[in-house]
mmCIF file of C-alpha atoms in Angstrom:
data_model
loop_
_atom_site.group_PDB
_atom_site.id
_atom_site.type_symbol
_atom_site.label_atom_id
_atom_site.label_comp_id
_atom_site.label_asym_id
_atom_site.label_seq_id
_atom_site.Cartn_x
_atom_site.Cartn_y
_atom_site.Cartn_z
ATOM 1 C CA MET A 16 101.661 120.808 104.949
ATOM 2 C CA PRO A 17 99.419 121.015 102.008
ATOM 3 C CA GLU A 18 97.106 124.061 101.672
ATOM 4 C CA ILE A 19 93.730 123.503 103.067
ATOM 5 C CA PRO A 20 90.836 123.799 100.516
ATOM 6 C CA LYS A 21 87.688 125.814 101.066
ATOM 7 C CA GLU A 22 85.604 122.883 99.885
ATOM 8 C CA GLN A 23 85.583 119.099 100.336
ATOM 9 C CA TRP A 24 83.786 116.021 99.164
ATOM 10 C CA ALA A 25 81.594 114.268 101.573
ATOM 11 C CA GLN A 26 78.907 111.728 102.084
ATOM 12 C CA VAL A 27 75.788 113.752 103.425
ATOM 13 C CA ILE A 28 72.451 112.535 104.940
ATOM 14 C CA GLU A 29 69.914 115.108 104.199
ATOM 15 C CA LYS A 30 66.839 113.369 105.723
ATOM 16 C CA THR A 31 66.138 110.269 107.797
ATOM 17 C CA GLY A 32 65.668 107.232 105.711
ATOM 18 C CA GLY A 33 66.820 109.006 102.666
ATOM 19 C CA PRO A 34 69.662 108.643 100.303
ATOM 20 C CA VAL A 35 73.271 109.338 101.127
ATOM 21 C CA ASP A 36 74.433 111.994 98.802
ATOM 22 C CA TYR A 37 78.013 112.424 97.575
ATOM 23 C CA LYS A 38 78.663 116.118 97.471
ATOM 24 C CA LYS A 39 80.954 119.017 97.983
ATOM 25 C CA ILE A 40 80.500 120.919 101.264
ATOM 26 C CA PRO A 41 82.468 123.810 103.010
ATOM 27 C CA VAL A 42 85.668 122.969 105.099
ATOM 28 C CA GLN A 43 85.045 124.122 108.676
ATOM 29 C CA GLN A 44 87.706 125.980 110.703
ATOM 30 C CA PRO A 45 88.514 124.661 114.227
ATOM 31 C CA GLY A 46 87.459 126.470 117.276
ATOM 32 C CA PRO A 47 89.796 127.443 120.037
ATOM 33 C CA ASP A 48 89.691 123.965 121.718
ATOM 34 C CA GLU A 49 89.402 122.020 118.501
ATOM 35 C CA VAL A 50 91.525 120.249 115.714
ATOM 36 C CA LEU A 51 90.872 119.882 112.134
ATOM 37 C CA VAL A 52 91.827 116.375 110.918
ATOM 38 C CA ASN A 53 92.445 115.414 107.317
ATOM 39 C CA ILE A 54 90.774 112.028 107.152
ATOM 40 C CA LYS A 55 92.800 109.436 105.226
ATOM 41 C CA TYR A 56 90.709 106.500 106.283
ATOM 42 C CA SER A 57 87.409 105.981 108.000
ATOM 43 C CA GLY A 58 85.623 102.826 109.030
ATOM 44 C CA VAL A 59 82.097 102.128 108.546
ATOM 45 C CA CYS A 60 80.009 100.955 111.586
ATOM 46 C CA HIS A 61 76.562 99.614 111.766
ATOM 47 C CA THR A 62 75.853 102.518 113.708
ATOM 48 C CA ASP A 63 76.133 104.516 110.520
ATOM 49 C CA LEU A 64 73.231 102.638 109.125
ATOM 50 C CA HIS A 65 71.148 103.387 112.216
ATOM 51 C CA ALA A 66 71.856 107.167 111.646
ATOM 52 C CA VAL A 67 70.558 106.810 108.205
ATOM 53 C CA ASN A 68 67.432 104.954 109.083
ATOM 54 C CA GLY A 69 66.742 106.975 112.255
ATOM 55 C CA ASP A 70 65.716 103.807 114.175
ATOM 56 C CA TRP A 71 67.464 104.598 117.459
ATOM 57 C CA PRO A 72 65.615 106.647 120.313
ATOM 58 C CA LEU A 73 68.069 109.411 119.684
ATOM 59 C CA PRO A 74 67.699 112.220 117.181
ATOM 60 C CA THR A 75 70.393 112.784 114.647
ATOM 61 C CA LYS A 76 71.696 116.119 113.294
ATOM 62 C CA LEU A 77 70.359 116.905 109.797
ATOM 63 C CA PRO A 78 71.782 117.309 107.419
ATOM 64 C CA LEU A 79 74.547 114.916 108.678
ATOM 65 C CA VAL A 80 77.918 113.730 107.653
ATOM 66 C CA GLY A 81 78.133 110.242 109.172
ATOM 67 C CA GLY A 82 81.167 108.153 110.440
ATOM 68 C CA HIS A 83 83.162 107.824 113.623
ATOM 69 C CA GLU A 84 86.106 105.687 112.806
ATOM 70 C CA GLY A 85 88.365 108.230 111.074
ATOM 71 C CA ALA A 86 92.224 108.193 111.097
ATOM 72 C CA GLY A 87 94.346 111.044 109.626
ATOM 73 C CA VAL A 88 96.554 114.030 110.098
ATOM 74 C CA VAL A 89 96.010 117.083 112.058
ATOM 75 C CA VAL A 90 96.366 120.002 109.684
ATOM 76 C CA ALA A 91 94.806 122.882 111.912
ATOM 77 C CA LYS A 92 94.265 123.543 115.498
ATOM 78 C CA GLY A 93 92.770 126.237 117.726
ATOM 79 C CA ASP A 94 94.665 128.682 119.840
ATOM 80 C CA LEU A 95 94.082 126.733 123.171
ATOM 81 C CA VAL A 96 95.430 123.448 121.763
ATOM 82 C CA THR A 97 98.887 123.074 123.164
ATOM 83 C CA ASP A 98 99.395 119.185 123.294
ATOM 84 C CA ILE A 99 98.792 118.245 119.634
ATOM 85 C CA GLU A 100 100.837 119.526 116.689
ATOM 86 C CA ILE A 101 100.132 120.177 113.044
ATOM 87 C CA GLY A 102 101.247 117.008 111.329
ATOM 88 C CA ASP A 103 100.588 114.629 114.199
ATOM 89 C CA HIS A 104 98.511 111.544 113.475
ATOM 90 C CA ALA A 105 95.007 111.536 115.099
ATOM 91 C CA GLY A 106 91.716 109.518 115.376
ATOM 92 C CA VAL A 107 88.230 110.899 115.430
ATOM 93 C CA LYS A 108 86.158 108.646 117.512
ATOM 94 C CA TRP A 109 82.590 108.377 118.395
ATOM 95 C CA ILE A 110 82.807 110.628 121.378
ATOM 96 C CA ASN A 111 83.608 113.822 119.674
ATOM 97 C CA GLY A 112 83.696 116.040 122.732
ATOM 98 C CA THR A 113 82.302 116.181 126.246
ATOM 99 C CA CYS A 114 81.979 118.854 129.116
ATOM 100 C CA LEU A 115 84.818 117.348 131.131
ATOM 101 C CA ALA A 116 83.405 118.541 134.161
ATOM 102 C CA CYS A 117 80.546 116.331 135.213
ATOM 103 C CA ASP A 118 80.675 113.193 137.391
ATOM 104 C CA PHE A 119 80.715 110.932 134.678
ATOM 105 C CA CYS A 120 83.756 112.644 132.811
ATOM 106 C CA GLN A 121 85.621 112.805 135.953
ATOM 107 C CA GLN A 122 85.434 109.169 136.362
ATOM 108 C CA SER A 123 86.370 108.333 132.747
ATOM 109 C CA ASP A 124 82.772 107.519 131.699
ATOM 110 C CA GLU A 125 82.539 110.264 128.881
ATOM 111 C CA PRO A 126 80.051 108.376 126.948
ATOM 112 C CA LEU A 127 77.440 109.012 129.848
ATOM 113 C CA CYS A 128 78.083 112.712 129.727
ATOM 114 C CA SER A 129 74.726 114.417 129.019
ATOM 115 C CA LYS A 130 76.531 117.062 126.877
ATOM 116 C CA ALA A 131 78.383 114.502 124.843
ATOM 117 C CA LEU A 132 78.999 115.077 121.015
ATOM 118 C CA LEU A 133 78.587 111.982 118.906
ATOM 119 C CA SER A 134 80.723 111.963 115.650
ATOM 120 C CA GLY A 135 78.396 111.109 112.837
ATOM 121 C CA TYR A 136 75.463 111.376 114.745
ATOM 122 C CA THR A 137 74.894 114.759 116.659
ATOM 123 C CA VAL A 138 77.812 116.317 114.985
ATOM 124 C CA ASP A 139 79.478 115.740 111.512
ATOM 125 C CA GLY A 140 81.601 112.766 111.456
ATOM 126 C CA THR A 141 84.418 111.301 109.359
ATOM 127 C CA PHE A 142 82.855 110.652 105.973
ATOM 128 C CA GLN A 143 84.293 113.797 104.748
ATOM 129 C CA GLN A 144 87.973 114.758 103.874
ATOM 130 C CA TYR A 145 88.307 117.289 106.719
ATOM 131 C CA CYS A 146 86.792 116.680 110.172
ATOM 132 C CA ILE A 147 86.448 118.831 113.330
ATOM 133 C CA ALA A 148 86.918 117.281 116.769
ATOM 134 C CA LYS A 149 87.478 118.502 120.306
ATOM 135 C CA ALA A 150 91.185 118.258 120.825
ATOM 136 C CA ALA A 151 90.688 116.607 124.336
ATOM 137 C CA HIS A 152 88.884 113.689 122.598
ATOM 138 C CA VAL A 153 90.997 112.764 119.536
ATOM 139 C CA ALA A 154 92.918 109.703 119.830
ATOM 140 C CA ARG A 155 96.778 110.091 119.572
ATOM 141 C CA ILE A 156 98.080 107.703 117.015
ATOM 142 C CA PRO A 157 101.699 106.597 116.907
ATOM 143 C CA LYS A 158 103.159 107.405 113.484
ATOM 144 C CA GLU A 159 104.387 103.922 113.071
ATOM 145 C CA CYS A 160 100.815 102.667 112.891
ATOM 146 C CA ALA A 161 99.254 102.121 109.609
ATOM 147 C CA LEU A 162 96.141 104.415 109.493
ATOM 148 C CA ASP A 163 94.159 102.135 107.298
ATOM 149 C CA ALA A 164 94.610 99.358 110.028
ATOM 150 C CA ILE A 165 93.885 101.786 112.905
ATOM 151 C CA ALA A 166 90.609 103.310 111.489
ATOM 152 C CA PRO A 167 88.298 100.334 112.549
ATOM 153 C CA VAL A 168 90.095 100.141 116.009
ATOM 154 C CA LEU A 169 88.846 103.576 116.999
ATOM 155 C CA CYS A 170 85.240 102.108 117.611
ATOM 156 C CA ALA A 171 85.098 98.399 116.937
ATOM 157 C CA GLY A 172 88.501 97.531 118.253
ATOM 158 C CA ILE A 173 88.438 99.603 121.532
ATOM 159 C CA THR A 174 84.744 98.700 122.246
ATOM 160 C CA VAL A 175 85.219 94.871 122.193
ATOM 161 C CA TYR A 176 88.668 95.309 124.009
ATOM 162 C CA LYS A 177 86.777 97.257 126.830
ATOM 163 C CA GLY A 178 84.185 94.621 126.845
ATOM 164 C CA LEU A 179 86.753 91.657 127.223
ATOM 165 C CA LYS A 180 88.737 93.586 129.946
ATOM 166 C CA GLU A 181 85.538 94.332 132.017
ATOM 167 C CA SER A 182 84.226 90.887 131.712
ATOM 168 C CA GLY A 183 86.864 89.783 134.095
ATOM 169 C CA VAL A 184 87.707 86.670 131.743
ATOM 170 C CA LYS A 185 91.131 85.438 132.529
ATOM 171 C CA PRO A 186 93.753 83.508 130.431
ATOM 172 C CA GLY A 187 92.774 79.990 129.825
ATOM 173 C CA GLN A 188 89.125 80.572 130.473
ATOM 174 C CA TRP A 189 86.371 80.285 127.722
ATOM 175 C CA VAL A 190 84.749 83.354 126.205
ATOM 176 C CA ALA A 191 81.802 83.187 123.538
ATOM 177 C CA ILE A 192 81.813 85.651 120.911
ATOM 178 C CA VAL A 193 78.336 86.212 119.446
ATOM 179 C CA GLY A 194 78.650 87.657 115.911
ATOM 180 C CA ALA A 195 82.150 86.477 115.696
ATOM 181 C CA GLY A 196 82.350 86.727 111.863
ATOM 182 C CA GLY A 197 81.376 90.398 111.876
ATOM 183 C CA GLY A 198 83.362 93.626 112.177
ATOM 184 C CA LEU A 199 83.416 93.860 116.136
ATOM 185 C CA GLY A 200 83.399 90.065 116.481
ATOM 186 C CA SER A 201 86.326 89.538 114.367
ATOM 187 C CA LEU A 202 88.453 91.836 116.373
ATOM 188 C CA ALA A 203 87.120 90.468 119.598
ATOM 189 C CA CYS A 204 88.305 86.951 118.570
ATOM 190 C CA GLN A 205 91.764 88.419 117.965
ATOM 191 C CA TYR A 206 91.955 90.316 121.208
ATOM 192 C CA ALA A 207 90.642 87.358 123.122
ATOM 193 C CA LYS A 208 93.126 85.007 121.719
ATOM 194 C CA ALA A 209 96.003 87.432 122.397
ATOM 195 C CA MET A 210 94.769 87.644 126.037
ATOM 196 C CA GLY A 211 95.113 83.969 126.437
ATOM 197 C CA CYS A 212 91.445 83.081 126.241
ATOM 198 C CA ARG A 213 89.861 80.064 124.588
ATOM 199 C CA VAL A 214 87.263 81.307 122.051
ATOM 200 C CA ILE A 215 83.828 80.009 120.976
ATOM 201 C CA GLY A 216 82.774 81.834 117.871
ATOM 202 C CA ILE A 217 78.932 81.975 117.115
ATOM 203 C CA ASP A 218 77.716 83.045 113.814
ATOM 204 C CA THR A 219 76.472 81.397 110.532
ATOM 205 C CA GLY A 220 78.065 80.206 107.267
ATOM 206 C CA ASP A 221 81.146 78.402 106.212
ATOM 207 C CA GLU A 222 82.982 81.575 105.095
ATOM 208 C CA LYS A 223 82.582 82.959 108.689
ATOM 209 C CA LYS A 224 83.458 79.627 110.170
ATOM 210 C CA LYS A 225 86.657 79.645 108.098
ATOM 211 C CA MET A 226 87.569 83.107 109.262
ATOM 212 C CA VAL A 227 86.793 82.598 112.956
ATOM 213 C CA THR A 228 88.930 79.361 112.877
ATOM 214 C CA GLU A 229 91.713 81.283 111.321
ATOM 215 C CA LEU A 230 91.528 83.995 113.986
ATOM 216 C CA GLY A 231 92.035 81.684 116.849
ATOM 217 C CA GLY A 232 88.402 80.305 117.584
ATOM 218 C CA GLU A 233 88.677 76.676 118.950
ATOM 219 C CA THR A 234 85.033 75.997 118.212
ATOM 220 C CA PHE A 235 82.573 77.588 115.852
ATOM 221 C CA ILE A 236 78.774 77.125 116.416
ATOM 222 C CA ASP A 237 76.375 77.942 113.553
ATOM 223 C CA PHE A 238 73.320 79.411 115.041
ATOM 224 C CA ALA A 239 71.235 78.804 112.002
ATOM 225 C CA THR A 240 71.743 75.072 111.923
ATOM 226 C CA SER A 241 72.090 74.391 115.677
ATOM 227 C CA LYS A 242 68.988 72.448 116.947
ATOM 228 C CA ASN A 243 69.929 73.538 120.512
ATOM 229 C CA LEU A 244 72.249 76.394 120.644
ATOM 230 C CA VAL A 245 72.275 76.669 124.516
ATOM 231 C CA ALA A 246 73.341 73.063 124.905
ATOM 232 C CA ASP A 247 75.841 73.247 122.123
ATOM 233 C CA VAL A 248 77.658 76.153 123.592
ATOM 234 C CA GLN A 249 77.892 74.463 126.968
ATOM 235 C CA LYS A 250 79.066 71.310 125.459
ATOM 236 C CA ALA A 251 81.897 73.359 123.661
ATOM 237 C CA THR A 252 83.617 73.662 126.978
ATOM 238 C CA PRO A 253 85.466 70.610 128.491
ATOM 239 C CA ASP A 254 83.338 70.517 131.720
ATOM 240 C CA GLY A 255 80.115 71.340 130.022
ATOM 241 C CA LEU A 256 79.431 74.370 132.327
ATOM 242 C CA GLY A 257 79.673 76.915 129.476
ATOM 243 C CA PRO A 258 81.769 79.914 128.919
ATOM 244 C CA HIS A 259 83.069 82.215 131.573
ATOM 245 C CA ALA A 260 82.041 85.333 129.672
ATOM 246 C CA VAL A 261 79.904 86.004 126.472
ATOM 247 C CA ILE A 262 80.473 89.114 124.271
ATOM 248 C CA LEU A 263 77.464 90.049 122.537
ATOM 249 C CA VAL A 264 77.871 91.989 119.383
ATOM 250 C CA ALA A 265 74.807 90.596 117.429
ATOM 251 C CA VAL A 266 72.378 92.803 115.894
ATOM 252 C CA ASN A 267 69.222 90.949 116.630
ATOM 253 C CA GLU A 268 67.305 90.211 119.895
ATOM 254 C CA LYS A 269 67.354 86.512 120.342
ATOM 255 C CA PRO A 270 71.056 85.899 121.316
ATOM 256 C CA PHE A 271 70.798 88.139 124.203
ATOM 257 C CA GLN A 272 68.293 86.041 125.865
ATOM 258 C CA GLN A 273 70.162 82.838 125.082
ATOM 259 C CA ALA A 274 73.531 84.032 126.405
ATOM 260 C CA ALA A 275 71.898 84.202 129.942
ATOM 261 C CA GLU A 276 71.217 80.580 129.537
ATOM 262 C CA TYR A 277 74.372 79.148 128.546
ATOM 263 C CA VAL A 278 76.898 81.330 130.430
ATOM 264 C CA ARG A 279 78.323 79.533 133.251
ATOM 265 C CA SER A 280 77.531 80.158 137.102
ATOM 266 C CA ARG A 281 79.118 83.416 138.142
ATOM 267 C CA GLY A 282 79.761 84.172 134.453
ATOM 268 C CA THR A 283 79.390 87.504 132.806
ATOM 269 C CA VAL A 284 77.381 88.659 129.864
ATOM 270 C CA ILE A 285 78.620 91.796 128.091
ATOM 271 C CA CYS A 286 76.078 93.501 125.870
ATOM 272 C CA ILE A 287 77.586 95.670 123.092
ATOM 273 C CA GLY A 288 75.380 95.053 120.070
ATOM 274 C CA LEU A 289 72.329 97.418 119.776
ATOM 275 C CA PRO A 290 69.443 95.811 117.929
ATOM 276 C CA ALA A 291 66.870 98.418 116.931
ATOM 277 C CA GLY A 292 63.833 98.331 119.187
ATOM 278 C CA ALA A 293 65.053 95.103 121.195
ATOM 279 C CA TYR A 294 64.597 94.432 124.704
ATOM 280 C CA LEU A 295 66.919 92.399 127.106
ATOM 281 C CA LYS A 296 64.985 89.316 128.149
ATOM 282 C CA ALA A 297 66.808 86.986 130.538
ATOM 283 C CA PRO A 298 65.280 83.975 132.334
ATOM 284 C CA VAL A 299 65.041 85.459 136.013
ATOM 285 C CA PHE A 300 65.326 82.030 137.960
ATOM 286 C CA GLU A 301 68.612 80.950 135.920
ATOM 287 C CA SER A 302 70.062 84.527 136.374
ATOM 288 C CA VAL A 303 69.531 84.497 140.018
ATOM 289 C CA ILE A 304 70.390 80.899 140.930
ATOM 290 C CA LYS A 305 73.518 80.985 138.694
ATOM 291 C CA MET A 306 74.584 84.534 140.039
ATOM 292 C CA ILE A 307 75.363 85.862 136.527
ATOM 293 C CA ARG A 308 76.273 89.296 135.739
ATOM 294 C CA ILE A 309 74.621 91.045 132.767
ATOM 295 C CA GLN A 310 76.192 94.279 131.852
ATOM 296 C CA GLY A 311 76.016 96.884 129.010
ATOM 297 C CA LYS A 312 79.114 98.428 127.521
ATOM 298 C CA SER A 313 79.538 101.301 125.337
ATOM 299 C CA ILE A 314 82.509 102.645 123.449
ATOM 300 C CA GLY A 315 85.788 102.420 125.062
ATOM 301 C CA VAL A 316 87.444 105.585 126.493
ATOM 302 C CA PHE A 317 91.009 106.823 126.823
ATOM 303 C CA PRO A 318 92.412 104.416 129.395
ATOM 304 C CA PHE A 319 91.384 101.433 127.088
ATOM 305 C CA TRP A 320 92.778 103.171 123.963
ATOM 306 C CA TYR A 321 96.077 103.740 125.806
ATOM 307 C CA SER A 322 96.066 100.154 127.068
ATOM 308 C CA LEU A 323 95.162 98.779 123.599
ATOM 309 C CA THR A 324 97.765 100.702 121.651
ATOM 310 C CA LYS A 325 100.550 99.796 124.282
ATOM 311 C CA ASN A 326 99.675 96.087 124.942
ATOM 312 C CA CYS A 327 97.819 94.589 121.980
ATOM 313 C CA ARG A 328 100.054 92.958 119.482
ATOM 314 C CA LEU A 329 97.375 92.887 117.039
ATOM 315 C CA LEU A 330 97.689 96.578 116.306
ATOM 316 C CA CYS A 331 99.840 96.908 113.013
ATOM 317 C CA ARG A 332 102.765 99.007 114.075
ATOM 318 C CA GLN A 333 104.794 98.731 110.983
ATOM 319 C CA PRO A 334 105.237 101.621 108.603
ATOM 320 C CA GLN A 335 102.757 102.009 105.716
ATOM 321 C CA GLY A 336 104.063 100.097 102.710
ATOM 322 C CA GLN A 337 106.225 97.895 104.688
ATOM 323 C CA ARG A 338 103.795 95.334 106.138
ATOM 324 C CA GLY A 339 105.291 92.601 104.158
ATOM 325 C CA GLY A 340 103.323 89.401 104.032
ATOM 326 C CA ASP A 341 100.752 90.053 106.751
ATOM 327 C CA ARG A 342 97.336 88.826 105.993
ATOM 328 C CA VAL A 343 94.407 90.912 105.355
ATOM 329 C CA LEU A 344 90.987 89.587 105.967
ATOM 330 C CA ARG A 345 87.821 91.119 104.456
ATOM 331 C CA SER A 346 84.145 90.926 104.700
ATOM 332 C CA TRP A 347 81.158 93.038 103.887
ATOM 333 C CA SER A 348 77.424 93.529 104.302
ATOM 334 C CA TYR A 349 75.493 93.656 101.156
ATOM 335 C CA GLN A 350 72.631 95.124 102.989
ATOM 336 C CA SER A 351 74.625 98.094 104.420
ATOM 337 C CA THR A 352 74.172 101.605 103.049
ATOM 338 C CA PHE A 353 77.978 102.056 103.319
ATOM 339 C CA GLN A 354 79.743 99.266 101.803
ATOM 340 C CA GLY A 355 83.455 99.360 101.896
ATOM 341 C CA CYS A 356 86.407 101.066 103.497
ATOM 342 C CA TRP A 357 86.315 104.610 102.291
ATOM 343 C CA SER A 358 89.413 106.382 101.405
ATOM 344 C CA PHE A 359 89.777 109.975 101.261
ATOM 345 C CA GLY A 360 92.322 112.254 99.466
ATOM 346 C CA THR A 361 92.337 115.815 98.453
ATOM 347 C CA SER A 362 93.147 115.164 94.851
ATOM 348 C CA ASN A 363 90.900 112.420 93.986
ATOM 349 C CA GLY A 364 88.018 113.030 96.432
ATOM 350 C CA LEU A 365 86.012 110.187 98.128
ATOM 351 C CA ARG A 366 86.398 106.863 96.438
ATOM 352 C CA GLN A 367 85.678 103.314 97.458
ATOM 353 C CA ASP A 368 88.622 100.815 97.738
ATOM 354 C CA ALA A 369 88.702 98.792 94.560
ATOM 355 C CA CYS A 370 88.713 95.463 96.490
ATOM 356 C CA ARG A 371 85.331 96.561 98.344
ATOM 357 C CA CYS A 372 86.734 95.638 101.562
ATOM 358 C CA ASN A 373 84.667 96.343 104.693
ATOM 359 C CA CYS A 374 85.454 98.920 107.458
ATOM 360 C CA ARG A 375 86.514 96.032 109.568
ATOM 361 C CA THR A 376 89.581 95.346 107.550
ATOM 362 C CA ILE A 377 91.744 93.589 110.075
ATOM 363 C CA ARG A 378 95.203 92.366 110.273
ATOM 364 C CA SER A 379 96.674 89.285 112.079
#
């Protein structure tokens, strides 16, 4: 195992709304119940932009190293850590640590723990070469999994997978994915298809339409050109009653209201996207008469991670460098502070992939 340096490169937020500085910072040593992970790849989430802008009603640590989709190798561990070894592959997720003792933790609802530590938000995250995390909360990554493919799954993938599973949608049923051409949405399309669902993708633009179709979407509805989105979504299903479930990963408010109007009776609306300052507005009459369910879903926890890594064929389980002709799809947001999938290495520091691929690099 290479020697751990005393300093490392990192992307640091010094003040809310300010620039993100690329600078050297000290490498921290893990505590008794922690591990130190040499981050090889880190995804970039829209949450990272919220952390920079400070537009969520939750204060961030400052200065802050962002990021919460880090895949890498364990290079050091505390004395109390017995179930992780040096050299193991591990992932640093949004939930960096919790109390493990409250009612929520005992029920596998760790994101609701009042003492939860949030990577890249309340504690330093994965936009650095070496990242600290509580051993109880790092994701165990099989060594046959490519780390670059796993990184975005640590947040985007596991979150939409949890949403799909808890929506109750069954094989053969229809699911509408709002924001289907984005990071979470593109993964949701693939997972829904793998689960046997029929996918309606909602987004805008020819490029996203092409991608959603390639990922298994049977219908694409462009919200920017649709004259009646509610009617168009319902007409996309053969019986005209609308989808059985809606997965909302959009970052603006209007789609959250529309979903309650076009989901079929006894359908489920899963809210995952977090538009800043938005309110959930659903028509009360339709919601009651149709007996629909509207439910918020936060980051997936360990039971969903284990299920995803075990059952989902969309995880790339081939060794690195031997992926053959598999197809890599890329997209990015020009408005994002963090553009690209950041690659870390002790020799060349922090760099951006030459192809400028987004953190949501996905493999089919």
